[in-house]
Amino acid sequence: MLLVSLCLLATQAHAQDYWGHRLAVDIDAQYGEDPAQTADLYTQAQRPAPGSGLEPLDEPRPTLIWFHGGGWVAGDKASNLNRTVQYLERGWHVANVNYRVGTGTAPDAVDDAMCAYKWVVEEAQRTGRSERFVVSGGSAGGHLALVVGLLNAAGDHPCRADV
């Protein structure tokens, strides 16, 4: 019985060190008016004392903004969480973004990607959570990431961010 109790204590002590126990999660946060304009936000946090709630970190961390693939006609952020875990493990914040797909994808998906980027950047700056941003994605999401980089650097899109 004593051995079992010691093992449980050791497991509980190390549970606080597991990266996944230090994530604040906001699922399906709306960044626009269309129901497809949602993002899952995973932000690094800390527990000041065992059993206490999560609090924001004292120092900013980089943020990954991830767009799922799907050939412009399908796909969902939920199926791409596995691609962002390596960033979460390393202490990054992650925004896993949905955008409009299917009929009318162009230019809607580009508008969604630009507005999601601006929304994530402004929220991170407002909270002091992040100063550096990386935009990436798989397949069609990779195209959107490229377009966000190009339009935000030199374009005049209404959702252009100041970063």
JSON list of C-alpha atoms in Angstrom, two decimals:
[
{"chain": "A", "resi": 1, "resn": "MET", "atom": "CA", "xyz": [0.00, 0.00, 0.00]},
{"chain": "A", "resi": 2, "resn": "LEU", "atom": "CA", "xyz": [2.85, 2.38, 0.83]},
{"chain": "A", "resi": 3, "resn": "LEU", "atom": "CA", "xyz": [4.43, 1.75, -2.58]},
{"chain": "A", "resi": 4, "resn": "VAL", "atom": "CA", "xyz": [1.16, 2.57, -4.36]},
{"chain": "A", "resi": 5, "resn": "SER", "atom": "CA", "xyz": [0.80, 5.81, -2.36]},
{"chain": "A", "resi": 6, "resn": "LEU", "atom": "CA", "xyz": [4.36, 6.86, -3.20]},
{"chain": "A", "resi": 7, "resn": "CYS", "atom": "CA", "xyz": [3.79, 6.14, -6.89]},
{"chain": "A", "resi": 8, "resn": "LEU", "atom": "CA", "xyz": [0.61, 8.22, -6.88]},
{"chain": "A", "resi": 9, "resn": "LEU", "atom": "CA", "xyz": [2.40, 11.14, -5.22]},
{"chain": "A", "resi": 10, "resn": "ALA", "atom": "CA", "xyz": [5.24, 10.98, -7.73]},
{"chain": "A", "resi": 11, "resn": "THR", "atom": "CA", "xyz": [2.78, 10.83, -10.63]},
{"chain": "A", "resi": 12, "resn": "GLN", "atom": "CA", "xyz": [0.83, 13.84, -9.34]},
{"chain": "A", "resi": 13, "resn": "ALA", "atom": "CA", "xyz": [4.02, 15.86, -8.87]},
{"chain": "A", "resi": 14, "resn": "HIS", "atom": "CA", "xyz": [5.13, 15.19, -12.45]},
{"chain": "A", "resi": 15, "resn": "ALA", "atom": "CA", "xyz": [1.66, 15.77, -13.88]},
{"chain": "A", "resi": 16, "resn": "GLN", "atom": "CA", "xyz": [2.13, 19.52, -13.35]},
{"chain": "A", "resi": 17, "resn": "ASP", "atom": "CA", "xyz": [5.26, 19.36, -15.52]},
{"chain": "A", "resi": 18, "resn": "TYR", "atom": "CA", "xyz": [3.43, 17.84, -18.50]},
{"chain": "A", "resi": 19, "resn": "TRP", "atom": "CA", "xyz": [3.07, 20.50, -21.21]},
{"chain": "A", "resi": 20, "resn": "GLY", "atom": "CA", "xyz": [-0.56, 19.62, -21.94]},
{"chain": "A", "resi": 21, "resn": "HIS", "atom": "CA", "xyz": [-1.55, 20.50, -18.37]},
{"chain": "A", "resi": 22, "resn": "ARG", "atom": "CA", "xyz": [-0.42, 24.09, -18.93]},
{"chain": "A", "resi": 23, "resn": "LEU", "atom": "CA", "xyz": [-2.65, 24.96, -21.89]},
{"chain": "A", "resi": 24, "resn": "ALA", "atom": "CA", "xyz": [-5.63, 27.27, -21.83]},
{"chain": "A", "resi": 25, "resn": "VAL", "atom": "CA", "xyz": [-7.99, 26.18, -24.62]},
{"chain": "A", "resi": 26, "resn": "ASP", "atom": "CA", "xyz": [-10.69, 28.18, -26.39]},
{"chain": "A", "resi": 27, "resn": "ILE", "atom": "CA", "xyz": [-12.51, 26.00, -28.94]},
{"chain": "A", "resi": 28, "resn": "ASP", "atom": "CA", "xyz": [-14.50, 27.52, -31.84]},
{"chain": "A", "resi": 29, "resn": "ALA", "atom": "CA", "xyz": [-13.70, 31.15, -31.06]},
{"chain": "A", "resi": 30, "resn": "GLN", "atom": "CA", "xyz": [-15.39, 33.33, -33.71]},
{"chain": "A", "resi": 31, "resn": "TYR", "atom": "CA", "xyz": [-13.16, 35.70, -35.70]},
{"chain": "A", "resi": 32, "resn": "GLY", "atom": "CA", "xyz": [-15.91, 36.67, -38.15]},
{"chain": "A", "resi": 33, "resn": "GLU", "atom": "CA", "xyz": [-19.65, 36.56, -38.67]},
{"chain": "A", "resi": 34, "resn": "ASP", "atom": "CA", "xyz": [-19.81, 33.45, -40.89]},
{"chain": "A", "resi": 35, "resn": "PRO", "atom": "CA", "xyz": [-20.24, 30.18, -38.90]},
{"chain": "A", "resi": 36, "resn": "ALA", "atom": "CA", "xyz": [-17.16, 28.76, -40.67]},
{"chain": "A", "resi": 37, "resn": "GLN", "atom": "CA", "xyz": [-14.95, 31.58, -39.35]},
{"chain": "A", "resi": 38, "resn": "THR", "atom": "CA", "xyz": [-13.74, 29.88, -36.18]},
{"chain": "A", "resi": 39, "resn": "ALA", "atom": "CA", "xyz": [-10.42, 29.07, -34.58]},
{"chain": "A", "resi": 40, "resn": "ASP", "atom": "CA", "xyz": [-9.25, 26.90, -31.73]},
{"chain": "A", "resi": 41, "resn": "LEU", "atom": "CA", "xyz": [-6.80, 28.81, -29.53]},
{"chain": "A", "resi": 42, "resn": "TYR", "atom": "CA", "xyz": [-4.24, 26.96, -27.44]},
{"chain": "A", "resi": 43, "resn": "THR", "atom": "CA", "xyz": [-2.31, 29.35, -25.19]},
{"chain": "A", "resi": 44, "resn": "GLN", "atom": "CA", "xyz": [0.51, 28.50, -22.85]},
{"chain": "A", "resi": 45, "resn": "ALA", "atom": "CA", "xyz": [-0.32, 29.21, -19.22]},
{"chain": "A", "resi": 46, "resn": "GLN", "atom": "CA", "xyz": [0.94, 28.48, -15.74]},
{"chain": "A", "resi": 47, "resn": "ARG", "atom": "CA", "xyz": [-0.44, 27.18, -12.46]},
{"chain": "A", "resi": 48, "resn": "PRO", "atom": "CA", "xyz": [0.97, 29.35, -9.67]},
{"chain": "A", "resi": 49, "resn": "ALA", "atom": "CA", "xyz": [0.15, 26.65, -7.10]},
{"chain": "A", "resi": 50, "resn": "PRO", "atom": "CA", "xyz": [-0.95, 23.01, -7.24]},
{"chain": "A", "resi": 51, "resn": "GLY", "atom": "CA", "xyz": [-4.68, 22.78, -7.73]},
{"chain": "A", "resi": 52, "resn": "SER", "atom": "CA", "xyz": [-5.03, 26.44, -8.74]},
{"chain": "A", "resi": 53, "resn": "GLY", "atom": "CA", "xyz": [-6.47, 27.65, -12.02]},
{"chain": "A", "resi": 54, "resn": "LEU", "atom": "CA", "xyz": [-4.46, 28.57, -15.10]},
{"chain": "A", "resi": 55, "resn": "GLU", "atom": "CA", "xyz": [-3.03, 32.07, -15.43]},
{"chain": "A", "resi": 56, "resn": "PRO", "atom": "CA", "xyz": [-1.36, 33.70, -18.44]},
{"chain": "A", "resi": 57, "resn": "LEU", "atom": "CA", "xyz": [2.41, 33.41, -18.69]},
{"chain": "A", "resi": 58, "resn": "ASP", "atom": "CA", "xyz": [4.51, 36.36, -17.61]},
{"chain": "A", "resi": 59, "resn": "GLU", "atom": "CA", "xyz": [6.55, 36.46, -20.83]},
{"chain": "A", "resi": 60, "resn": "PRO", "atom": "CA", "xyz": [5.37, 36.44, -24.47]},
{"chain": "A", "resi": 61, "resn": "ARG", "atom": "CA", "xyz": [5.77, 33.30, -26.57]},
{"chain": "A", "resi": 62, "resn": "PRO", "atom": "CA", "xyz": [5.71, 32.82, -30.36]},
{"chain": "A", "resi": 63, "resn": "THR", "atom": "CA", "xyz": [2.36, 32.02, -31.96]},
{"chain": "A", "resi": 64, "resn": "LEU", "atom": "CA", "xyz": [1.69, 29.58, -34.80]},
{"chain": "A", "resi": 65, "resn": "ILE", "atom": "CA", "xyz": [-1.35, 30.35, -36.96]},
{"chain": "A", "resi": 66, "resn": "TRP", "atom": "CA", "xyz": [-2.25, 27.12, -38.76]},
{"chain": "A", "resi": 67, "resn": "PHE", "atom": "CA", "xyz": [-4.63, 26.71, -41.74]},
{"chain": "A", "resi": 68, "resn": "HIS", "atom": "CA", "xyz": [-5.87, 23.20, -42.56]},
{"chain": "A", "resi": 69, "resn": "GLY", "atom": "CA", "xyz": [-5.70, 21.66, -46.01]},
{"chain": "A", "resi": 70, "resn": "GLY", "atom": "CA", "xyz": [-8.50, 20.09, -48.02]},
{"chain": "A", "resi": 71, "resn": "GLY", "atom": "CA", "xyz": [-8.09, 21.06, -51.66]},
{"chain": "A", "resi": 72, "resn": "TRP", "atom": "CA", "xyz": [-10.16, 24.21, -51.16]},
{"chain": "A", "resi": 73, "resn": "VAL", "atom": "CA", "xyz": [-13.36, 22.14, -51.02]},
{"chain": "A", "resi": 74, "resn": "ALA", "atom": "CA", "xyz": [-13.19, 20.30, -47.68]},
{"chain": "A", "resi": 75, "resn": "GLY", "atom": "CA", "xyz": [-11.25, 20.00, -44.45]},
{"chain": "A", "resi": 76, "resn": "ASP", "atom": "CA", "xyz": [-11.53, 21.11, -40.86]},
{"chain": "A", "resi": 77, "resn": "LYS", "atom": "CA", "xyz": [-9.21, 22.42, -38.18]},
{"chain": "A", "resi": 78, "resn": "ALA", "atom": "CA", "xyz": [-10.03, 19.47, -35.90]},
{"chain": "A", "resi": 79, "resn": "SER", "atom": "CA", "xyz": [-8.30, 17.03, -38.25]},
{"chain": "A", "resi": 80, "resn": "ASN", "atom": "CA", "xyz": [-5.06, 19.06, -38.12]},
{"chain": "A", "resi": 81, "resn": "LEU", "atom": "CA", "xyz": [-4.44, 19.41, -34.40]},
{"chain": "A", "resi": 82, "resn": "ASN", "atom": "CA", "xyz": [-1.77, 16.71, -34.63]},
{"chain": "A", "resi": 83, "resn": "ARG", "atom": "CA", "xyz": [0.30, 18.99, -36.89]},
{"chain": "A", "resi": 84, "resn": "THR", "atom": "CA", "xyz": [0.48, 21.65, -34.19]},
{"chain": "A", "resi": 85, "resn": "VAL", "atom": "CA", "xyz": [1.37, 19.51, -31.17]},
{"chain": "A", "resi": 86, "resn": "GLN", "atom": "CA", "xyz": [5.12, 19.89, -31.70]},
{"chain": "A", "resi": 87, "resn": "TYR", "atom": "CA", "xyz": [4.75, 23.66, -31.32]},
{"chain": "A", "resi": 88, "resn": "LEU", "atom": "CA", "xyz": [2.63, 23.30, -28.19]},
{"chain": "A", "resi": 89, "resn": "GLU", "atom": "CA", "xyz": [5.22, 20.96, -26.68]},
{"chain": "A", "resi": 90, "resn": "ARG", "atom": "CA", "xyz": [7.89, 23.62, -27.23]},
{"chain": "A", "resi": 91, "resn": "GLY", "atom": "CA", "xyz": [5.88, 26.32, -25.48]},
{"chain": "A", "resi": 92, "resn": "TRP", "atom": "CA", "xyz": [4.31, 28.11, -28.45]},
{"chain": "A", "resi": 93, "resn": "HIS", "atom": "CA", "xyz": [0.75, 29.37, -28.60]},
{"chain": "A", "resi": 94, "resn": "VAL", "atom": "CA", "xyz": [-1.33, 27.95, -31.49]},
{"chain": "A", "resi": 95, "resn": "ALA", "atom": "CA", "xyz": [-4.34, 29.23, -33.42]},
{"chain": "A", "resi": 96, "resn": "ASN", "atom": "CA", "xyz": [-5.82, 26.37, -35.47]},
{"chain": "A", "resi": 97, "resn": "VAL", "atom": "CA", "xyz": [-8.06, 28.12, -38.00]},
{"chain": "A", "resi": 98, "resn": "ASN", "atom": "CA", "xyz": [-11.13, 27.15, -40.02]},
{"chain": "A", "resi": 99, "resn": "TYR", "atom": "CA", "xyz": [-12.13, 29.09, -43.13]},
{"chain": "A", "resi": 100, "resn": "ARG", "atom": "CA", "xyz": [-14.88, 28.89, -45.72]},
{"chain": "A", "resi": 101, "resn": "VAL", "atom": "CA", "xyz": [-14.47, 25.99, -48.17]},
{"chain": "A", "resi": 102, "resn": "GLY", "atom": "CA", "xyz": [-16.42, 24.67, -51.15]},
{"chain": "A", "resi": 103, "resn": "THR", "atom": "CA", "xyz": [-18.45, 26.85, -53.49]},
{"chain": "A", "resi": 104, "resn": "GLY", "atom": "CA", "xyz": [-17.25, 30.43, -53.37]},
{"chain": "A", "resi": 105, "resn": "THR", "atom": "CA", "xyz": [-13.94, 29.53, -51.78]},
{"chain": "A", "resi": 106, "resn": "ALA", "atom": "CA", "xyz": [-12.17, 32.20, -53.80]},
{"chain": "A", "resi": 107, "resn": "PRO", "atom": "CA", "xyz": [-11.90, 34.90, -52.59]},
{"chain": "A", "resi": 108, "resn": "ASP", "atom": "CA", "xyz": [-13.70, 33.97, -49.33]},
{"chain": "A", "resi": 109, "resn": "ALA", "atom": "CA", "xyz": [-10.92, 31.70, -48.02]},
{"chain": "A", "resi": 110, "resn": "VAL", "atom": "CA", "xyz": [-8.31, 34.42, -48.60]},
{"chain": "A", "resi": 111, "resn": "ASP", "atom": "CA", "xyz": [-10.46, 36.99, -46.82]},
{"chain": "A", "resi": 112, "resn": "ASP", "atom": "CA", "xyz": [-10.98, 34.55, -43.95]},
{"chain": "A", "resi": 113, "resn": "ALA", "atom": "CA", "xyz": [-7.26, 33.81, -43.67]},
{"chain": "A", "resi": 114, "resn": "MET", "atom": "CA", "xyz": [-6.36, 37.50, -43.64]},
{"chain": "A", "resi": 115, "resn": "CYS", "atom": "CA", "xyz": [-9.04, 38.35, -41.08]},
{"chain": "A", "resi": 116, "resn": "ALA", "atom": "CA", "xyz": [-8.11, 35.38, -38.87]},
{"chain": "A", "resi": 117, "resn": "TYR", "atom": "CA", "xyz": [-4.47, 36.48, -38.96]},
{"chain": "A", "resi": 118, "resn": "LYS", "atom": "CA", "xyz": [-5.35, 40.04, -38.00]},
{"chain": "A", "resi": 119, "resn": "TRP", "atom": "CA", "xyz": [-7.66, 38.83, -35.24]},
{"chain": "A", "resi": 120, "resn": "VAL", "atom": "CA", "xyz": [-5.00, 36.53, -33.73]},
{"chain": "A", "resi": 121, "resn": "VAL", "atom": "CA", "xyz": [-2.30, 39.22, -33.94]},
{"chain": "A", "resi": 122, "resn": "GLU", "atom": "CA", "xyz": [-4.48, 41.92, -32.36]},
{"chain": "A", "resi": 123, "resn": "GLU", "atom": "CA", "xyz": [-5.65, 39.62, -29.56]},
{"chain": "A", "resi": 124, "resn": "ALA", "atom": "CA", "xyz": [-2.09, 38.48, -28.82]},
{"chain": "A", "resi": 125, "resn": "GLN", "atom": "CA", "xyz": [-0.81, 42.04, -28.77]},
{"chain": "A", "resi": 126, "resn": "ARG", "atom": "CA", "xyz": [-3.69, 43.23, -26.59]},
{"chain": "A", "resi": 127, "resn": "THR", "atom": "CA", "xyz": [-2.97, 40.55, -23.99]},
{"chain": "A", "resi": 128, "resn": "GLY", "atom": "CA", "xyz": [0.83, 40.75, -24.31]},
{"chain": "A", "resi": 129, "resn": "ARG", "atom": "CA", "xyz": [0.80, 37.05, -25.12]},
{"chain": "A", "resi": 130, "resn": "SER", "atom": "CA", "xyz": [2.93, 37.17, -28.27]},
{"chain": "A", "resi": 131, "resn": "GLU", "atom": "CA", "xyz": [5.18, 39.38, -30.36]},
{"chain": "A", "resi": 132, "resn": "ARG", "atom": "CA", "xyz": [6.21, 36.88, -33.04]},
{"chain": "A", "resi": 133, "resn": "PHE", "atom": "CA", "xyz": [3.92, 35.08, -35.45]},
{"chain": "A", "resi": 134, "resn": "VAL", "atom": "CA", "xyz": [4.42, 32.20, -37.86]},
{"chain": "A", "resi": 135, "resn": "VAL", "atom": "CA", "xyz": [1.74, 31.44, -40.45]},
{"chain": "A", "resi": 136, "resn": "SER", "atom": "CA", "xyz": [1.67, 27.95, -41.93]},
{"chain": "A", "resi": 137, "resn": "GLY", "atom": "CA", "xyz": [-0.65, 25.26, -43.19]},
{"chain": "A", "resi": 138, "resn": "GLY", "atom": "CA", "xyz": [-0.99, 22.07, -45.15]},
{"chain": "A", "resi": 139, "resn": "SER", "atom": "CA", "xyz": [-1.94, 21.92, -48.83]},
{"chain": "A", "resi": 140, "resn": "ALA", "atom": "CA", "xyz": [-4.60, 24.60, -49.45]},
{"chain": "A", "resi": 141, "resn": "GLY", "atom": "CA", "xyz": [-3.75, 25.94, -45.98]},
{"chain": "A", "resi": 142, "resn": "GLY", "atom": "CA", "xyz": [-0.15, 26.37, -47.12]},
{"chain": "A", "resi": 143, "resn": "HIS", "atom": "CA", "xyz": [-1.40, 28.44, -50.05]},
{"chain": "A", "resi": 144, "resn": "LEU", "atom": "CA", "xyz": [-3.41, 30.58, -47.65]},
{"chain": "A", "resi": 145, "resn": "ALA", "atom": "CA", "xyz": [-0.38, 31.04, -45.40]},
{"chain": "A", "resi": 146, "resn": "LEU", "atom": "CA", "xyz": [1.63, 32.24, -48.39]},
{"chain": "A", "resi": 147, "resn": "VAL", "atom": "CA", "xyz": [-1.10, 34.65, -49.45]},
{"chain": "A", "resi": 148, "resn": "VAL", "atom": "CA", "xyz": [-1.35, 36.03, -45.89]},
{"chain": "A", "resi": 149, "resn": "GLY", "atom": "CA", "xyz": [2.40, 36.70, -45.94]},
{"chain": "A", "resi": 150, "resn": "LEU", "atom": "CA", "xyz": [2.30, 38.39, -49.33]},
{"chain": "A", "resi": 151, "resn": "LEU", "atom": "CA", "xyz": [-0.83, 40.48, -48.78]},
{"chain": "A", "resi": 152, "resn": "ASN", "atom": "CA", "xyz": [0.15, 41.50, -45.29]},
{"chain": "A", "resi": 153, "resn": "ALA", "atom": "CA", "xyz": [3.61, 42.61, -46.46]},
{"chain": "A", "resi": 154, "resn": "ALA", "atom": "CA", "xyz": [2.54, 44.71, -49.42]},
{"chain": "A", "resi": 155, "resn": "GLY", "atom": "CA", "xyz": [-1.20, 44.53, -49.96]},
{"chain": "A", "resi": 156, "resn": "ASP", "atom": "CA", "xyz": [-4.08, 46.78, -49.07]},
{"chain": "A", "resi": 157, "resn": "HIS", "atom": "CA", "xyz": [-6.49, 44.13, -47.79]},
{"chain": "A", "resi": 158, "resn": "PRO", "atom": "CA", "xyz": [-8.98, 45.48, -45.22]},
{"chain": "A", "resi": 159, "resn": "CYS", "atom": "CA", "xyz": [-7.75, 42.88, -42.71]},
{"chain": "A", "resi": 160, "resn": "ARG", "atom": "CA", "xyz": [-4.07, 43.70, -43.11]},
{"chain": "A", "resi": 161, "resn": "ALA", "atom": "CA", "xyz": [-2.33, 43.58, -39.71]},
{"chain": "A", "resi": 162, "resn": "ASP", "atom": "CA", "xyz": [0.43, 45.88, -38.51]},
{"chain": "A", "resi": 163, "resn": "VAL", "atom": "CA", "xyz": [2.92, 43.04, -38.10]}
]
